[in-house]
mmCIF file of C-alpha atoms in Angstrom:
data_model
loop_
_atom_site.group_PDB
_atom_site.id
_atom_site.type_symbol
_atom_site.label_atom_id
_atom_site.label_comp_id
_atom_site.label_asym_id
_atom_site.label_seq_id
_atom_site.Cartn_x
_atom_site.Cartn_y
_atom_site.Cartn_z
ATOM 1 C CA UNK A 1 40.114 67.092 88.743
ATOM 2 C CA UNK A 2 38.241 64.133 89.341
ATOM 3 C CA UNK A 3 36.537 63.940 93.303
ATOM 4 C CA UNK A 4 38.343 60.550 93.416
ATOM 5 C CA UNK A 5 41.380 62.345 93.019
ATOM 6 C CA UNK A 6 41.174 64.748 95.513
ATOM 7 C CA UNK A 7 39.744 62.100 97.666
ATOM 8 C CA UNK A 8 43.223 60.071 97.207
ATOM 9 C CA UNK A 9 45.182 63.336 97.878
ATOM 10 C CA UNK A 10 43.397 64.340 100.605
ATOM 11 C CA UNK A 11 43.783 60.829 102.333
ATOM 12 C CA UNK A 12 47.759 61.452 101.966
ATOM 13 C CA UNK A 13 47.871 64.671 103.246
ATOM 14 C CA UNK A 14 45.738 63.546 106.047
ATOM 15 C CA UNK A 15 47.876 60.569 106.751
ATOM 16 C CA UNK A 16 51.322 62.387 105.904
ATOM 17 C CA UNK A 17 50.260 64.776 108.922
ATOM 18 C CA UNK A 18 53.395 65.212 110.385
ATOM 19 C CA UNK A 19 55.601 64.891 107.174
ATOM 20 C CA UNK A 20 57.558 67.875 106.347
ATOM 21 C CA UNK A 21 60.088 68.122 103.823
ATOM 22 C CA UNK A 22 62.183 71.040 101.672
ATOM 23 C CA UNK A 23 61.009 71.495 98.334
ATOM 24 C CA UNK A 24 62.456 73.838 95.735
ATOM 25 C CA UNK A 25 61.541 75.139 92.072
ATOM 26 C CA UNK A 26 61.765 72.410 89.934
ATOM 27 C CA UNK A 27 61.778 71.730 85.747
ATOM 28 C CA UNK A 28 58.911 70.524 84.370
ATOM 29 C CA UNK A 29 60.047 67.914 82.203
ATOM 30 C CA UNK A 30 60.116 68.666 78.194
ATOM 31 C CA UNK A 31 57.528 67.383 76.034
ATOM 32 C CA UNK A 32 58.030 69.341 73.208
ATOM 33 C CA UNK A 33 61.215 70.258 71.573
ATOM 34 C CA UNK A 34 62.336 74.345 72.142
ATOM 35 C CA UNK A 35 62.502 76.552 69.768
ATOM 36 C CA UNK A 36 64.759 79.390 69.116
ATOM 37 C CA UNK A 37 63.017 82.112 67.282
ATOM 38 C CA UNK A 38 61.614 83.125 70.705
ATOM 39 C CA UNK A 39 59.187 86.733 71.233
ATOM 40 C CA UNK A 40 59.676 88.818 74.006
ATOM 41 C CA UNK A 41 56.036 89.748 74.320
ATOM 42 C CA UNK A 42 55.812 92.910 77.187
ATOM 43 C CA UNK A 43 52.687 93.958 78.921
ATOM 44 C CA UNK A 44 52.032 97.457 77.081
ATOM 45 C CA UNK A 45 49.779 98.151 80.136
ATOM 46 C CA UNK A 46 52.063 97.933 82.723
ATOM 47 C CA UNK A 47 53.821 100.787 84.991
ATOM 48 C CA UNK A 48 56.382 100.794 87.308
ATOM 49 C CA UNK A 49 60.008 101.694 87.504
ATOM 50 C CA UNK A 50 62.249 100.636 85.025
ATOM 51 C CA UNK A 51 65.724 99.309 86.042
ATOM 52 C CA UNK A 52 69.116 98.799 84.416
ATOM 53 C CA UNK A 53 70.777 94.807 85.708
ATOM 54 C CA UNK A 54 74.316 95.099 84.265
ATOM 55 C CA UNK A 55 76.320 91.823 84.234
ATOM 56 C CA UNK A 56 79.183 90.291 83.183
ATOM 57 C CA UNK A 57 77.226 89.140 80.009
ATOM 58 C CA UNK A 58 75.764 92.787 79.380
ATOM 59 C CA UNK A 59 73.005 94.513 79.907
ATOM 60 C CA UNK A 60 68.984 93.424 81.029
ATOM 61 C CA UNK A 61 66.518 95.768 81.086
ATOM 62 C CA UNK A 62 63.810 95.454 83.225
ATOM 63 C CA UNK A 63 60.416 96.672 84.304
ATOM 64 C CA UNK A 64 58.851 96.488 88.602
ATOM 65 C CA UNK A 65 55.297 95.961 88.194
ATOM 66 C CA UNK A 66 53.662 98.863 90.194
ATOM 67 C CA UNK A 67 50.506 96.321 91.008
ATOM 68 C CA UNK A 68 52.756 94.066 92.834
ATOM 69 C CA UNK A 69 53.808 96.752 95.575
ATOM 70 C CA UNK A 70 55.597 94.840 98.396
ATOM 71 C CA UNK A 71 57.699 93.103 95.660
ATOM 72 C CA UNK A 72 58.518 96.257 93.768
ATOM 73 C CA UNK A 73 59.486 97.832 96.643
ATOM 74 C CA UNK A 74 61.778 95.225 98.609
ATOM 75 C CA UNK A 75 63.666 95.425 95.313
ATOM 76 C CA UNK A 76 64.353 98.633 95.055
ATOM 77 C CA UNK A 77 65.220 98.811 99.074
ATOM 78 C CA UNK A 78 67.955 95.988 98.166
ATOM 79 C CA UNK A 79 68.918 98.256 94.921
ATOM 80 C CA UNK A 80 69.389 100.932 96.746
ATOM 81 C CA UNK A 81 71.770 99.395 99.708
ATOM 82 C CA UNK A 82 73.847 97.718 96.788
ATOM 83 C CA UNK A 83 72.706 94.472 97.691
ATOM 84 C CA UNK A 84 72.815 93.142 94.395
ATOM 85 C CA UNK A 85 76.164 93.971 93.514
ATOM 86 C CA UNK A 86 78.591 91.304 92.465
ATOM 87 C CA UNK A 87 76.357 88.322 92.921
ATOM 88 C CA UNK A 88 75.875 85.324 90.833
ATOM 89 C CA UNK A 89 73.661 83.947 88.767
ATOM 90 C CA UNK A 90 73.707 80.574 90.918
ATOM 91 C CA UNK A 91 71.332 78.640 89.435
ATOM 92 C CA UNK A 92 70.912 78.037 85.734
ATOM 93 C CA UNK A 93 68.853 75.602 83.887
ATOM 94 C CA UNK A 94 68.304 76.063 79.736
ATOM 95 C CA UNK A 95 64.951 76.380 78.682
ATOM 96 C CA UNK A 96 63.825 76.834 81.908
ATOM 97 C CA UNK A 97 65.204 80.043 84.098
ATOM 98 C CA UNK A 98 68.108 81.656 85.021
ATOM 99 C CA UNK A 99 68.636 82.565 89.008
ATOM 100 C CA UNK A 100 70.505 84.963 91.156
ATOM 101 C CA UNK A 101 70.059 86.997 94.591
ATOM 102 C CA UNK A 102 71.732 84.940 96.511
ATOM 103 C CA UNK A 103 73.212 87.279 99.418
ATOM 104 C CA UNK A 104 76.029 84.189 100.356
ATOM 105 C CA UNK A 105 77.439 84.478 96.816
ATOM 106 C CA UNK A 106 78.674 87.957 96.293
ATOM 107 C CA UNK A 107 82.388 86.804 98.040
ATOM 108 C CA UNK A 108 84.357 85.755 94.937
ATOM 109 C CA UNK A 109 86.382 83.410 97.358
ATOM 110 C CA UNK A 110 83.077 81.697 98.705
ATOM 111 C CA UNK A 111 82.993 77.765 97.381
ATOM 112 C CA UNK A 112 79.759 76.954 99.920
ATOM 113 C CA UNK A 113 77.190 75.781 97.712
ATOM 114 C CA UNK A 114 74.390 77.859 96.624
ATOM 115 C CA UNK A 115 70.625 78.823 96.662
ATOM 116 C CA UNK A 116 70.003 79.823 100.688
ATOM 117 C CA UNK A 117 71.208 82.844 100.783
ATOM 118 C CA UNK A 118 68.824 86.074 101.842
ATOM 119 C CA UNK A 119 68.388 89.234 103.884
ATOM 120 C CA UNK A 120 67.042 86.830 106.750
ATOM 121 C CA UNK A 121 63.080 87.791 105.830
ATOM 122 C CA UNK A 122 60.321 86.422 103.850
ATOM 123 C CA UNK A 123 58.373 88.621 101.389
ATOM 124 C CA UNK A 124 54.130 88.110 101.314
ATOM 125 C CA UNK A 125 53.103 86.186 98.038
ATOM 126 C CA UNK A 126 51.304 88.679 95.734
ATOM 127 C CA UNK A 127 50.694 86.084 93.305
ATOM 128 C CA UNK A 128 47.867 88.101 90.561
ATOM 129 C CA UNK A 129 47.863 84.989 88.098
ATOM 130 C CA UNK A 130 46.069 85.208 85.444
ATOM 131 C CA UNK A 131 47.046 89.305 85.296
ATOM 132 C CA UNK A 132 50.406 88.129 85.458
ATOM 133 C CA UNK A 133 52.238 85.065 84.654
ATOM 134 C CA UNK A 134 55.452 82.980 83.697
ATOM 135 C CA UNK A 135 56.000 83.728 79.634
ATOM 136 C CA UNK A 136 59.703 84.192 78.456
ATOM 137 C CA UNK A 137 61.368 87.094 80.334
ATOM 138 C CA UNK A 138 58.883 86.982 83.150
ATOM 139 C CA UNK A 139 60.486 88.330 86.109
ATOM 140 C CA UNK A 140 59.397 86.074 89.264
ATOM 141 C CA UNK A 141 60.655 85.942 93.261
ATOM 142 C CA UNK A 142 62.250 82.387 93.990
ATOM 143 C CA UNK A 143 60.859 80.604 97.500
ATOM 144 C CA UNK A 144 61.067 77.539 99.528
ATOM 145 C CA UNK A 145 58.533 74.903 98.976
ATOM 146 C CA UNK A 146 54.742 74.732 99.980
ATOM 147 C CA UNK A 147 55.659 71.572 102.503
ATOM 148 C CA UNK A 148 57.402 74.497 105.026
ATOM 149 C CA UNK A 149 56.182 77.551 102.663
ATOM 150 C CA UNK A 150 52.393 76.683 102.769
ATOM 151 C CA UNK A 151 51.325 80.868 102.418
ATOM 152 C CA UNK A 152 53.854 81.105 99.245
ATOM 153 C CA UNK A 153 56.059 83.638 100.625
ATOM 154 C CA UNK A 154 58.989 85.156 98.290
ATOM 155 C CA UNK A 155 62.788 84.782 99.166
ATOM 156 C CA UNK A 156 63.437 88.718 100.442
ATOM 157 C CA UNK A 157 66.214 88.822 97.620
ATOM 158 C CA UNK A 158 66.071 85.844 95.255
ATOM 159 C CA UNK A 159 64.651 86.126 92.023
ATOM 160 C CA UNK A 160 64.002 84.628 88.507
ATOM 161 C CA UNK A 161 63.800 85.228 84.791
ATOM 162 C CA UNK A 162 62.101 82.799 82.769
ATOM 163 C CA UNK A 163 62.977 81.725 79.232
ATOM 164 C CA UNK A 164 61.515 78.263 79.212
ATOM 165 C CA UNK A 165 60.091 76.999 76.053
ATOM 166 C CA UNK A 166 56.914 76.980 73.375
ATOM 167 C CA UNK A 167 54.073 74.287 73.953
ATOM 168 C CA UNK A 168 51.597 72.854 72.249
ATOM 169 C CA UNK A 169 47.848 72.636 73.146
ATOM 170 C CA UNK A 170 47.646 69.325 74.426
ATOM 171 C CA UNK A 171 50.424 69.887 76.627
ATOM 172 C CA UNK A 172 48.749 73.184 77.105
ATOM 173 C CA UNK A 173 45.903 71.206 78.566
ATOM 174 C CA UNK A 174 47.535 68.829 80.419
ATOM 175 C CA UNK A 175 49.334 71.275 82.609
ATOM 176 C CA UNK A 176 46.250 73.593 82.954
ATOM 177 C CA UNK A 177 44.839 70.282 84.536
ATOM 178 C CA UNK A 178 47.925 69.494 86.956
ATOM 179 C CA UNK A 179 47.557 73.134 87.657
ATOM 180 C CA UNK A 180 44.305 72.649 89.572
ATOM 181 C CA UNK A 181 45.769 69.349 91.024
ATOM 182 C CA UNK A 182 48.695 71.406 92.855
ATOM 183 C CA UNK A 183 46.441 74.367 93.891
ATOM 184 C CA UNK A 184 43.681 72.103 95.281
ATOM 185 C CA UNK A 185 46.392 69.732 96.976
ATOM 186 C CA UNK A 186 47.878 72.962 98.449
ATOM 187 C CA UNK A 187 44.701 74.390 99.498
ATOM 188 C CA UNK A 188 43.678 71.003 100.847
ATOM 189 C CA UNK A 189 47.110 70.883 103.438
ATOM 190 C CA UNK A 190 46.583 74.522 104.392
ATOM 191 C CA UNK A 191 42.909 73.286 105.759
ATOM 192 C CA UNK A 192 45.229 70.221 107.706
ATOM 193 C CA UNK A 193 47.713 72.644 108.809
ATOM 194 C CA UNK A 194 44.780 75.334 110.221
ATOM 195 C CA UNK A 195 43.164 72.113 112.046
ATOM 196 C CA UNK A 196 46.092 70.020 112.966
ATOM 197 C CA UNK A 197 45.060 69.918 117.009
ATOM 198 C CA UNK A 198 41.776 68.902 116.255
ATOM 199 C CA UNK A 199 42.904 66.267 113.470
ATOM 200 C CA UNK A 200 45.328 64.845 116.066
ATOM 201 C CA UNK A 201 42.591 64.708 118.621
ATOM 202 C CA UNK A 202 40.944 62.717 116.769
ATOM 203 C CA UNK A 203 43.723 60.391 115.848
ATOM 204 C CA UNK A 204 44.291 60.024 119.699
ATOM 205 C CA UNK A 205 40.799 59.282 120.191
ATOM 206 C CA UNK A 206 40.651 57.087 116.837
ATOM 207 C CA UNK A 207 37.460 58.605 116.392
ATOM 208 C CA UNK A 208 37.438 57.608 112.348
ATOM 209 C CA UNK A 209 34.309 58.297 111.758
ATOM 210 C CA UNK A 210 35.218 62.119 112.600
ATOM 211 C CA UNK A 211 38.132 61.701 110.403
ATOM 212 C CA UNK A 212 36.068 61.178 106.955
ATOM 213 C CA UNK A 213 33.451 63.364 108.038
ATOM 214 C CA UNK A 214 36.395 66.167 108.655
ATOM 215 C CA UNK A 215 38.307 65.074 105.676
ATOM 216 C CA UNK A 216 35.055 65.236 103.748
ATOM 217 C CA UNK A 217 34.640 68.528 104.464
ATOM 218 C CA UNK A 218 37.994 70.025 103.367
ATOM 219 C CA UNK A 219 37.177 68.206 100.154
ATOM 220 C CA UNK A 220 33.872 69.909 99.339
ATOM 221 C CA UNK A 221 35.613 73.910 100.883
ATOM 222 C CA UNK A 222 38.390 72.351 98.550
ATOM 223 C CA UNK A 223 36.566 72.126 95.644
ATOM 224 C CA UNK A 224 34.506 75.151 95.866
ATOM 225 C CA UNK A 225 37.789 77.652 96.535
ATOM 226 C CA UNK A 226 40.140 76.108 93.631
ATOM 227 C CA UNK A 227 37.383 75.321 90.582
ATOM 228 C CA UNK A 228 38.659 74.019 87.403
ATOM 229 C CA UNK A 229 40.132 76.357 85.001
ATOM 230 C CA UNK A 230 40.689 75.981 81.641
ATOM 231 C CA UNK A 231 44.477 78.297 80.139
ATOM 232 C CA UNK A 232 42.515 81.689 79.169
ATOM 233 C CA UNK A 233 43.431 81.792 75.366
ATOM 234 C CA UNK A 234 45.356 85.333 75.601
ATOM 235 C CA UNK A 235 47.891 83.237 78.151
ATOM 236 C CA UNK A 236 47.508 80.556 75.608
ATOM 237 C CA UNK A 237 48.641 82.129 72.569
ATOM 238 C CA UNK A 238 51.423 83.547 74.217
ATOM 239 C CA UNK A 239 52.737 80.096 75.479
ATOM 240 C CA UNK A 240 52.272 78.822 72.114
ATOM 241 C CA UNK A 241 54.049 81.960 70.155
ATOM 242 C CA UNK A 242 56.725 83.143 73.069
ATOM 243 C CA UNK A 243 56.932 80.355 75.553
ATOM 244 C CA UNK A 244 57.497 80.338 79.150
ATOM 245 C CA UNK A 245 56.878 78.051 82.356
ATOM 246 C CA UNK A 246 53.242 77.541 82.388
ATOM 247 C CA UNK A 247 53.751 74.814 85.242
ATOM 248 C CA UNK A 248 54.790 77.641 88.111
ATOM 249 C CA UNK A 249 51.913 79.561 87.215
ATOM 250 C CA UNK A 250 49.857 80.733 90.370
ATOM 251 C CA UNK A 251 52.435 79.496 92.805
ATOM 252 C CA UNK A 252 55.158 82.097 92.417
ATOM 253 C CA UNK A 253 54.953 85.775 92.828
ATOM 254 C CA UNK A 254 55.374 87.165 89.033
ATOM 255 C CA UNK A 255 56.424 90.907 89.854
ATOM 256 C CA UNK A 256 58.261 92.360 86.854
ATOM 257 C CA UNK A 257 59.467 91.419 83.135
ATOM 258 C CA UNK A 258 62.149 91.981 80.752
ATOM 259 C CA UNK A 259 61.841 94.898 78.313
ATOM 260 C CA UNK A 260 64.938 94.627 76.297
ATOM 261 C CA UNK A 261 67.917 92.119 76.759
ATOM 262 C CA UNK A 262 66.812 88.912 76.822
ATOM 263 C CA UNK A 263 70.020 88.492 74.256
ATOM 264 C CA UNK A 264 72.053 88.078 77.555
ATOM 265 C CA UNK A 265 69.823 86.488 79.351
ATOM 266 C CA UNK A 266 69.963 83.409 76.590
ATOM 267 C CA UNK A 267 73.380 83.794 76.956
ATOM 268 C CA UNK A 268 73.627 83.430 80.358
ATOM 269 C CA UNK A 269 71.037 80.134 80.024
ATOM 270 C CA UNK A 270 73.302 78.677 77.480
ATOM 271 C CA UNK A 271 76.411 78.701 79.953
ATOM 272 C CA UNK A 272 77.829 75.343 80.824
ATOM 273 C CA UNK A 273 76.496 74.282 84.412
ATOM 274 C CA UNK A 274 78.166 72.004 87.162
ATOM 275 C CA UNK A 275 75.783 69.116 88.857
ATOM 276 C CA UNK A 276 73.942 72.186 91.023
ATOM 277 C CA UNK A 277 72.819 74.187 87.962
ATOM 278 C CA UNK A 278 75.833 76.674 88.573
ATOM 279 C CA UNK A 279 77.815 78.058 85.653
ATOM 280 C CA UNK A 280 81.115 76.610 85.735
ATOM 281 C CA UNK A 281 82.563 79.867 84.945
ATOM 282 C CA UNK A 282 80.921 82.693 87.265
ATOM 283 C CA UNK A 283 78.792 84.744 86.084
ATOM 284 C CA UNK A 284 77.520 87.975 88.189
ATOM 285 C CA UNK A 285 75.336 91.205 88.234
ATOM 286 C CA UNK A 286 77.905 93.963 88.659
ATOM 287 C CA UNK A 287 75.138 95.959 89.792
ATOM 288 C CA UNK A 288 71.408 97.332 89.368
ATOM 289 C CA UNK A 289 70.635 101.238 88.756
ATOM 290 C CA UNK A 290 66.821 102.197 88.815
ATOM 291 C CA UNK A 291 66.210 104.806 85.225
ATOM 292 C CA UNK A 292 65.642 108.431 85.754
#
């Protein structure tokens, strides 16, 4: 990213000081069309347990990555107290994710809309992009935006599965580069949120001068934290040949995939949705047993 660029988004941030505002997990808009003769590519090196979600749609096999260690084991805590059990797949956009663990929708007779629900706790982010990332069947905690969420912190129950789609290698490109545009712009309003009193100050004072020299400075620590990065090729290839949702890389905690089962997760995507991304017919995990 261009220093103009950062320049421009650091001025907005700067000025936008005391703007806060919601934000959620949003679709990155096709550019290519899907296809359908999709690979569920596993990580042969992984360990951790391996779990059994059974839902109204069947059976998905999954595997806790041991390397993510508060995720894996919040999830098996919630496993464990049944916490799973009967809730809905809420949220559910086709070649993009499917999304449950909300704790507000395992009452059959509940009509409140969706997506807030938790065990009233925040997870740490253990975000290891590039070891892990968002290809089809990716298994990834769902969280509130970086405007009120600036440290990245997980929903203590909500969670993901990606199916997304296959790119190309200009689009490949062009998201690698809007990658290091969100990480720098978040890095840039953690710096702003650290030093707010003294930024304020200095608004009081309308010391400007001591504005750009301050807003200077974030750019260049800015720059030097969040370098650019070009897609390493392995992540590449697998974008290109399985697909996925390349855009939420390195802002959500990936902690898990699917091993087998990704037949019911398609179906599940495929499920006619209301104006809120819910299935209009509901569609649940009846509950989650951890292998022996």
């Amino acid at each position: 990213m261009k220093k103009s660029t950062v320049r421009t988004a650091a001025a907005s941030a700067l000025l936008a000081i005391g703007a806060i505002s919601l934000c959620s997990m949003s679709q990155q808009p096709a550019t290519e069309a899907a296809l359908t003769d999709k690979i569920l590519m596993t990580d042969s090196t992984a360990t951790g347990p391996v779990l059994d979600i059974k839902t109204t749609e069947g059976t998905i096999k999954i595997r806790l990555y041991d390397d993510t260690p508060i995720h894996r084991d919040n999830f098996l805590k919630l496993v464990n107290e049944g916490s799973y059990n009967n809730v809905l797949f809420h949220r559910v956009i086709k070649d993009f994710m499917v999304q449950t663990g909300d704790t507000n929708s395992s009452d059959p007779d509940n009509k409140q809309p969706l997506g807030t629900g938790d065990p009233g706790y925040t997870i740490e982010a253990e975000i290891l992009y590039p070891r892990h990332f968002h290809k089809y069947g990716a298994l990834a905690a769902a969280r509130t935006g970086d405007q009120v969420n600036p440290e990245r912190r997980s929903s203590g129950s909500q969670f993901y599965i990606v199916t997304g789609q296959k790119y190309g290698d200009a689009t490949l490109d062009n998201m690698a580069a809007r990658l290091t545009n969100q990480n720098r712009q978040a890095y840039f309003n953690n710096l702003v949120n650290k030093n707010r009193a003294q930024i304020e100050a200095l608004y009081q004072a309308k010391d400007t001068t001591a504005l750009e020299e301050l807003q200077k400075s974030f750019i260049e620590q800015t720059e030097k934290a969040v370098p650019e990065g070009a897609l390493p090729e392995n992540i590449r290839n697998v974008y290109k040949t399985a697909g996925g949702t390349p855009h939420l890389d390195g802002q959500y905690t990936v902690f898990g995939e699917v091993i087998s089962g990704m037949d019911v997760v398609e179906k599940i995507q495929n499920a006619a949705t209301d104006g809120n991304d819910r299935p209009l017919e509901d569609i649940r995990i009846i509950s989650i047993s951890v292998e022996k």
